[in-house]
Tab-separated table of C-alpha atoms in Angstrom:
chain	number	residue	atom	x	y	z
A	1	UNK	CA	-26.088	-0.098	-3.925
A	2	UNK	CA	-28.246	0.561	-0.869
A	3	UNK	CA	-25.499	-0.838	1.369
A	4	UNK	CA	-22.894	1.421	-0.289
A	5	UNK	CA	-25.109	4.483	0.120
A	6	UNK	CA	-25.772	3.622	3.753
A	7	UNK	CA	-22.068	3.153	4.500
A	8	UNK	CA	-21.249	6.396	2.705
A	9	UNK	CA	-23.827	8.217	4.838
A	10	UNK	CA	-22.209	6.806	7.997
A	11	UNK	CA	-18.765	8.004	6.873
A	12	UNK	CA	-19.974	11.462	5.890
A	13	UNK	CA	-21.239	11.957	9.432
A	14	UNK	CA	-17.735	11.457	10.873
A	15	UNK	CA	-16.740	14.934	12.051
A	16	UNK	CA	-13.132	14.214	13.021
A	17	UNK	CA	-10.957	16.012	10.400
A	18	UNK	CA	-8.036	13.630	11.036
A	19	UNK	CA	-10.192	10.599	10.227
A	20	UNK	CA	-11.477	12.292	7.069
A	21	UNK	CA	-7.914	13.091	5.956
A	22	UNK	CA	-6.652	9.549	6.434
A	23	UNK	CA	-9.814	8.284	4.680
A	24	UNK	CA	-8.829	10.383	1.649
A	25	UNK	CA	-5.367	8.819	1.699
A	26	UNK	CA	-7.043	5.436	1.883
A	27	UNK	CA	-9.513	5.808	-0.983
A	28	UNK	CA	-7.348	7.907	-3.335
A	29	UNK	CA	-10.460	9.251	-5.068
A	30	UNK	CA	-12.137	5.841	-5.437
A	31	UNK	CA	-14.683	6.106	-2.631
A	32	UNK	CA	-17.271	3.644	-3.988
A	33	UNK	CA	-14.652	0.977	-4.680
A	34	UNK	CA	-13.152	1.419	-1.193
A	35	UNK	CA	-16.528	1.184	0.563
A	36	UNK	CA	-17.343	-1.891	-1.545
A	37	UNK	CA	-14.170	-3.627	-0.365
A	38	UNK	CA	-15.019	-3.105	3.306
A	39	UNK	CA	-18.613	-4.204	2.693
A	40	UNK	CA	-17.448	-7.407	1.007
A	41	UNK	CA	-15.189	-8.102	3.981
A	42	UNK	CA	-18.201	-7.855	6.290
A	43	UNK	CA	-20.715	-9.721	4.100
A	44	UNK	CA	-22.415	-6.497	2.977
A	45	UNK	CA	-23.466	-5.484	6.487
A	46	UNK	CA	-23.145	-1.641	6.524
A	47	UNK	CA	-22.902	-1.388	10.329
A	48	UNK	CA	-20.127	-3.988	10.562
A	49	UNK	CA	-18.329	-2.527	7.548
A	50	UNK	CA	-18.509	0.944	9.133
A	51	UNK	CA	-16.987	-0.329	12.384
A	52	UNK	CA	-14.238	-2.113	10.444
A	53	UNK	CA	-13.485	1.032	8.447
A	54	UNK	CA	-13.426	3.289	11.530
A	55	UNK	CA	-11.113	0.827	13.315
A	56	UNK	CA	-8.825	0.835	10.284
A	57	UNK	CA	-8.775	4.649	10.077
A	58	UNK	CA	-7.916	4.868	13.773
A	59	UNK	CA	-5.143	2.301	13.241
A	60	UNK	CA	-3.779	4.482	10.450
A	61	UNK	CA	-3.794	7.554	12.682
A	62	UNK	CA	-2.301	5.838	15.731
A	63	UNK	CA	0.536	4.373	13.673
A	64	UNK	CA	1.085	7.353	11.348
A	65	UNK	CA	0.509	5.167	8.297
A	66	UNK	CA	-0.067	8.262	6.151
A	67	UNK	CA	3.631	9.102	6.703
A	68	UNK	CA	5.109	5.629	6.300
A	69	UNK	CA	6.148	6.292	2.706
A	70	UNK	CA	8.463	9.036	3.967
A	71	UNK	CA	10.327	6.741	6.358
A	72	UNK	CA	13.005	4.827	4.413
A	73	UNK	CA	14.638	1.770	5.888
A	74	UNK	CA	18.270	2.834	6.234
A	75	UNK	CA	21.077	2.197	5.640
A	76	UNK	CA	20.530	0.847	2.107
A	77	UNK	CA	22.558	-2.269	2.974
A	78	UNK	CA	19.934	-3.202	5.576
A	79	UNK	CA	17.139	-2.639	3.080
A	80	UNK	CA	18.952	-4.881	0.575
A	81	UNK	CA	19.128	-7.627	3.188
A	82	UNK	CA	15.395	-7.260	3.833
A	83	UNK	CA	14.676	-7.505	0.101
A	84	UNK	CA	16.825	-10.664	-0.064
A	85	UNK	CA	14.922	-12.307	2.798
A	86	UNK	CA	11.356	-10.986	2.288
A	87	UNK	CA	10.881	-12.014	-1.321
A	88	UNK	CA	8.284	-9.866	-3.063
A	89	UNK	CA	8.123	-7.588	-6.080
A	90	UNK	CA	6.036	-6.448	-9.042
A	91	UNK	CA	6.866	-8.247	-12.284
A	92	UNK	CA	4.407	-6.408	-14.548
A	93	UNK	CA	0.689	-6.148	-15.287
A	94	UNK	CA	-2.084	-8.381	-16.538
A	95	UNK	CA	-3.702	-7.509	-19.856
A	96	UNK	CA	-6.543	-5.937	-17.862
A	97	UNK	CA	-4.049	-3.635	-16.153
A	98	UNK	CA	-3.829	-5.291	-12.717
A	99	UNK	CA	-0.331	-5.239	-11.173
A	100	UNK	CA	1.275	-8.667	-10.767
A	101	UNK	CA	2.906	-9.197	-7.376
A	102	UNK	CA	5.410	-12.051	-7.240
A	103	UNK	CA	5.984	-13.535	-3.773
A	104	UNK	CA	8.627	-16.107	-2.882
A	105	UNK	CA	6.821	-17.823	-0.038
A	106	UNK	CA	9.073	-20.880	0.103
A	107	UNK	CA	12.434	-19.127	0.024
A	108	UNK	CA	11.667	-16.106	2.228
A	109	UNK	CA	13.651	-16.458	5.454
A	110	UNK	CA	12.787	-13.242	7.367
A	111	UNK	CA	16.052	-13.639	9.275
A	112	UNK	CA	18.047	-10.490	8.476
A	113	UNK	CA	16.194	-7.914	10.590
A	114	UNK	CA	13.658	-7.502	13.369
A	115	UNK	CA	9.967	-8.228	12.877
A	116	UNK	CA	9.292	-4.466	12.913
A	117	UNK	CA	11.422	-3.883	9.817
A	118	UNK	CA	9.621	-6.614	7.888
A	119	UNK	CA	6.214	-5.250	8.935
A	120	UNK	CA	7.304	-1.721	7.965
A	121	UNK	CA	8.456	-2.963	4.568
A	122	UNK	CA	5.194	-4.853	4.026
A	123	UNK	CA	3.013	-1.839	4.867
A	124	UNK	CA	5.156	0.413	2.667
A	125	UNK	CA	4.574	-2.015	-0.210
A	126	UNK	CA	0.804	-1.900	0.455
A	127	UNK	CA	0.737	1.892	0.610
A	128	UNK	CA	2.897	2.313	-2.506
A	129	UNK	CA	0.564	-0.076	-4.335
A	130	UNK	CA	-2.534	1.835	-3.223
A	131	UNK	CA	-1.211	5.401	-3.540
A	132	UNK	CA	1.072	5.123	-6.595
A	133	UNK	CA	0.747	1.895	-8.604
A	134	UNK	CA	-3.041	1.470	-8.687
A	135	UNK	CA	-3.900	5.152	-9.296
A	136	UNK	CA	-1.328	5.199	-12.121
A	137	UNK	CA	-2.821	2.024	-13.657
A	138	UNK	CA	-6.328	3.486	-13.301
A	139	UNK	CA	-5.280	6.651	-15.110
A	140	UNK	CA	-3.598	4.687	-17.883
A	141	UNK	CA	-6.626	2.467	-18.521
A	142	UNK	CA	-9.271	5.116	-17.922
A	143	UNK	CA	-11.153	3.091	-15.306
A	144	UNK	CA	-10.753	2.216	-11.619
A	145	UNK	CA	-8.143	-0.488	-11.008
A	146	UNK	CA	-8.129	-1.159	-7.287
A	147	UNK	CA	-6.904	-4.765	-6.976
A	148	UNK	CA	-3.854	-6.816	-7.932
A	149	UNK	CA	-3.021	-10.440	-8.643
A	150	UNK	CA	-0.459	-12.344	-6.601
A	151	UNK	CA	1.686	-15.216	-7.834
A	152	UNK	CA	2.937	-17.206	-4.846
A	153	UNK	CA	6.016	-19.311	-5.510
A	154	UNK	CA	6.199	-22.268	-3.138
A	155	UNK	CA	9.636	-23.417	-4.310
A	156	UNK	CA	11.725	-24.382	-1.298
A	157	UNK	CA	8.811	-24.564	1.151
A	158	UNK	CA	9.967	-26.750	4.032
A	159	UNK	CA	8.825	-27.810	7.471
A	160	UNK	CA	11.113	-25.121	8.932
A	161	UNK	CA	8.653	-22.526	7.589
A	162	UNK	CA	6.773	-23.148	10.843
A	163	UNK	CA	9.214	-20.691	12.441
A	164	UNK	CA	7.764	-17.883	10.314
A	165	UNK	CA	4.088	-18.460	11.104
A	166	UNK	CA	3.985	-15.784	13.818
A	167	UNK	CA	5.264	-13.058	11.456
A	168	UNK	CA	3.040	-14.230	8.607
A	169	UNK	CA	0.021	-14.181	10.933
A	170	UNK	CA	0.820	-10.577	11.925
A	171	UNK	CA	1.100	-9.534	8.277
A	172	UNK	CA	-2.069	-11.407	7.371
A	173	UNK	CA	-3.985	-9.720	10.211
A	174	UNK	CA	-2.799	-6.269	9.112
A	175	UNK	CA	-3.978	-6.985	5.569
A	176	UNK	CA	-7.295	-8.533	6.580
A	177	UNK	CA	-8.241	-5.677	8.883
A	178	UNK	CA	-6.860	-2.694	6.975
A	179	UNK	CA	-6.430	-3.673	3.315
A	180	UNK	CA	-9.388	-5.985	2.668
A	181	UNK	CA	-10.225	-7.367	-0.769
A	182	UNK	CA	-7.133	-5.924	-2.475
A	183	UNK	CA	-6.214	-9.198	-4.209
A	184	UNK	CA	-8.259	-10.321	-7.197
A	185	UNK	CA	-6.616	-13.770	-7.535
A	186	UNK	CA	-3.911	-15.778	-5.778
A	187	UNK	CA	-1.998	-18.100	-8.118
A	188	UNK	CA	-0.007	-20.843	-6.369
A	189	UNK	CA	2.919	-22.225	-8.396
A	190	UNK	CA	5.767	-24.712	-7.870
A	191	UNK	CA	3.804	-26.302	-5.023
A	192	UNK	CA	5.579	-29.157	-3.185
A	193	UNK	CA	3.612	-31.857	-1.422
A	194	UNK	CA	3.968	-30.111	1.926
A	195	UNK	CA	1.901	-27.211	0.573
A	196	UNK	CA	-0.784	-29.570	-0.708
A	197	UNK	CA	-1.009	-31.255	2.690
A	198	UNK	CA	-1.425	-27.909	4.475
A	199	UNK	CA	-3.842	-26.543	1.868
A	200	UNK	CA	-6.208	-29.444	2.515
A	201	UNK	CA	-6.572	-28.494	6.170
A	202	UNK	CA	-6.557	-24.705	5.669
A	203	UNK	CA	-9.001	-24.533	2.754
A	204	UNK	CA	-12.136	-25.423	4.781
A	205	UNK	CA	-11.326	-22.608	7.262
A	206	UNK	CA	-11.366	-19.920	4.587
A	207	UNK	CA	-14.459	-18.003	3.611
A	208	UNK	CA	-15.967	-18.998	0.288
A	209	UNK	CA	-15.066	-15.690	-1.385
A	210	UNK	CA	-11.407	-16.241	-0.412
A	211	UNK	CA	-11.372	-19.859	-1.568
A	212	UNK	CA	-12.669	-18.783	-4.966
A	213	UNK	CA	-9.686	-16.471	-5.369
A	214	UNK	CA	-7.070	-19.212	-4.941
A	215	UNK	CA	-5.898	-21.189	-7.963
A	216	UNK	CA	-3.232	-23.883	-7.584
A	217	UNK	CA	-1.511	-24.168	-10.978
A	218	UNK	CA	0.514	-27.125	-12.272
A	219	UNK	CA	4.273	-26.705	-12.271
A	220	UNK	CA	5.491	-23.141	-12.649
A	221	UNK	CA	2.106	-22.060	-14.051
A	222	UNK	CA	3.613	-20.478	-17.153
A	223	UNK	CA	0.999	-21.579	-19.688
A	224	UNK	CA	-1.969	-20.705	-17.472
A	225	UNK	CA	-0.568	-17.280	-16.537
A	226	UNK	CA	0.112	-16.465	-20.189
A	227	UNK	CA	-3.669	-16.506	-20.649
A	228	UNK	CA	-3.925	-13.298	-18.582
A	229	UNK	CA	-0.526	-11.600	-19.009
A	230	UNK	CA	2.258	-11.244	-21.559
A	231	UNK	CA	5.535	-13.132	-21.222
A	232	UNK	CA	7.351	-9.957	-20.149
A	233	UNK	CA	5.088	-9.692	-17.070
A	234	UNK	CA	5.665	-13.283	-15.914
A	235	UNK	CA	7.631	-13.516	-12.654
A	236	UNK	CA	11.095	-14.946	-13.288
A	237	UNK	CA	10.186	-18.229	-11.554
A	238	UNK	CA	7.327	-18.832	-14.026
A	239	UNK	CA	9.199	-18.274	-17.253
A	240	UNK	CA	10.496	-21.747	-17.896
A	241	UNK	CA	9.249	-25.180	-16.821
A	242	UNK	CA	11.490	-26.559	-14.124
A	243	UNK	CA	13.309	-23.250	-13.655
A	244	UNK	CA	12.129	-22.975	-10.068
A	245	UNK	CA	12.880	-19.868	-8.061
A	246	UNK	CA	16.016	-18.161	-6.931
A	247	UNK	CA	16.853	-15.297	-4.667
A	248	UNK	CA	19.805	-14.362	-6.841
A	249	UNK	CA	18.809	-14.946	-10.432
A	250	UNK	CA	21.462	-13.739	-12.837
A	251	UNK	CA	20.958	-10.044	-13.478
A	252	UNK	CA	19.304	-8.145	-10.654
A	253	UNK	CA	17.027	-6.377	-13.124
A	254	UNK	CA	15.470	-9.765	-14.000
A	255	UNK	CA	15.019	-10.964	-10.424
A	256	UNK	CA	11.803	-9.270	-9.290
A	257	UNK	CA	12.802	-9.678	-5.626
A	258	UNK	CA	16.112	-7.850	-5.923
A	259	UNK	CA	16.665	-4.270	-4.808
A	260	UNK	CA	18.243	-3.814	-8.256
A	261	UNK	CA	14.934	-4.584	-10.003
A	262	UNK	CA	13.310	-1.427	-11.477
A	263	UNK	CA	10.234	-1.775	-9.247
A	264	UNK	CA	12.255	-1.758	-6.030
A	265	UNK	CA	14.508	1.028	-7.298
A	266	UNK	CA	11.414	3.156	-8.000
A	267	UNK	CA	9.842	2.327	-4.633
A	268	UNK	CA	12.994	3.042	-2.618
A	269	UNK	CA	13.682	6.257	-4.558
A	270	UNK	CA	10.087	7.361	-3.966
A	271	UNK	CA	10.345	6.796	-0.198
A	272	UNK	CA	13.676	8.630	-0.017
A	273	UNK	CA	12.226	11.522	-2.026
A	274	UNK	CA	9.219	11.756	0.294
A	275	UNK	CA	11.620	11.671	3.253
A	276	UNK	CA	13.608	14.602	1.845
A	277	UNK	CA	10.392	16.612	1.513
A	278	UNK	CA	9.669	16.025	5.215
A	279	UNK	CA	13.270	16.343	6.384
A	280	UNK	CA	12.975	20.069	7.019
A	281	UNK	CA	10.262	19.272	9.559
A	282	UNK	CA	11.745	16.150	11.094
A	283	UNK	CA	15.213	14.709	10.319
A	284	UNK	CA	15.316	11.118	9.043
A	285	UNK	CA	15.987	8.732	11.884
A	286	UNK	CA	17.643	5.358	11.650
A	287	UNK	CA	15.650	2.537	13.162
A	288	UNK	CA	12.477	0.652	12.384
A	289	UNK	CA	9.035	2.218	12.216
A	290	UNK	CA	7.083	0.513	14.998
A	291	UNK	CA	3.495	-0.383	14.169
A	292	UNK	CA	1.048	-1.729	16.715
A	293	UNK	CA	0.232	-5.264	15.644
A	294	UNK	CA	-3.505	-5.954	15.525
A	295	UNK	CA	-4.896	-8.915	17.382
A	296	UNK	CA	-5.156	-11.775	14.879
A	297	UNK	CA	-8.692	-12.590	13.830
A	298	UNK	CA	-10.063	-15.928	14.968
A	299	UNK	CA	-9.708	-17.402	11.502
A	300	UNK	CA	-6.012	-16.376	11.306
A	301	UNK	CA	-5.345	-17.998	14.678
A	302	UNK	CA	-7.187	-21.183	13.664
A	303	UNK	CA	-5.269	-21.363	10.390
A	304	UNK	CA	-1.913	-20.934	12.154
A	305	UNK	CA	-2.787	-23.682	14.650
A	306	UNK	CA	-3.985	-25.989	11.877
A	307	UNK	CA	-0.750	-25.488	9.950
A	308	UNK	CA	1.327	-26.117	13.069
A	309	UNK	CA	-0.659	-29.292	13.719
A	310	UNK	CA	-0.255	-30.474	10.134
A	311	UNK	CA	3.490	-29.803	10.188
A	312	UNK	CA	3.744	-31.813	13.413
A	313	UNK	CA	1.862	-34.688	11.795
A	314	UNK	CA	4.105	-34.616	8.733
A	315	UNK	CA	7.190	-34.665	10.919
A	316	UNK	CA	5.895	-37.571	13.011
A	317	UNK	CA	4.411	-39.663	10.230
A	318	UNK	CA	6.763	-39.161	7.315
A	319	UNK	CA	10.330	-38.836	6.209
A	320	UNK	CA	10.963	-35.111	6.665
A	321	UNK	CA	13.458	-34.804	3.789
A	322	UNK	CA	11.163	-36.666	1.387
A	323	UNK	CA	8.183	-34.500	2.310
A	324	UNK	CA	10.231	-31.326	1.930
A	325	UNK	CA	11.307	-32.176	-1.592
A	326	UNK	CA	8.402	-34.018	-3.199
A	327	UNK	CA	6.217	-32.028	-5.543
A	328	UNK	CA	2.471	-32.522	-5.716
A	329	UNK	CA	2.790	-34.410	-9.007
A	330	UNK	CA	5.325	-36.823	-7.539
A	331	UNK	CA	3.144	-37.946	-4.634
């Protein structure tokens, strides 16, 4: 508690009104929980946590992050293509009220738009989570809910995923430096052997608190996930053993990735509504919302290089097609 009080004292002394405003947008009324997240990210060192927080607030100001939820990706056809190639959505909530983010790591191609559109979409998802989903869940449950769980589907993960490492490193750096400690647990499902091989080299590079958050589940993880959420909240790729994942599951309302899913309809409608409120001031412009990419942290760079090295080894030492398709249990 001393560290929290010290960090809060530092922040209260910031006399820049713009920084204070963006700090309010960041904490959404949950000041203690927000300061705790930044302290955890800097091993409870108030001075380092303060510098991290100030850097993040300046990043928000420089990139107009407070306004990003009023900048829709248009036309809608482009946004649909982004949703079909950047596979992410909210399938429901755990029994404790944490939102469940489903992410199709293996089948995301990131090949329908520029990097800037994908980064814009990712930040919009973060901001919608922090400004709409989590405050709503907190109100419903009568207590602060400031984190989520993520279910990462590795179906379809192949050696060609190496092409996406640059974009994933950018996204990871944005999250690490500006949205720290927002994920309670990462559940890995449908993991092929190639994931297991990479996980062995990446795991030692992660901090202990991050390693503790990662759980690699057998198969589609259905039975294990049902211990913390109801069947209705399971991502579609976890609902049936051997079902795997699909970009275009029958019925868009069932496929959590689809623009037709209720979550994405609500998110897109919200952004368009916010845009209409601002339109009198500044007309909506077509084109991506350019965000300055932060320099990757050393650990992100080391992880990317380790993965590249491991992929090279797999390509040189094994049958590429066999490695792409084998599951962990088959090896």
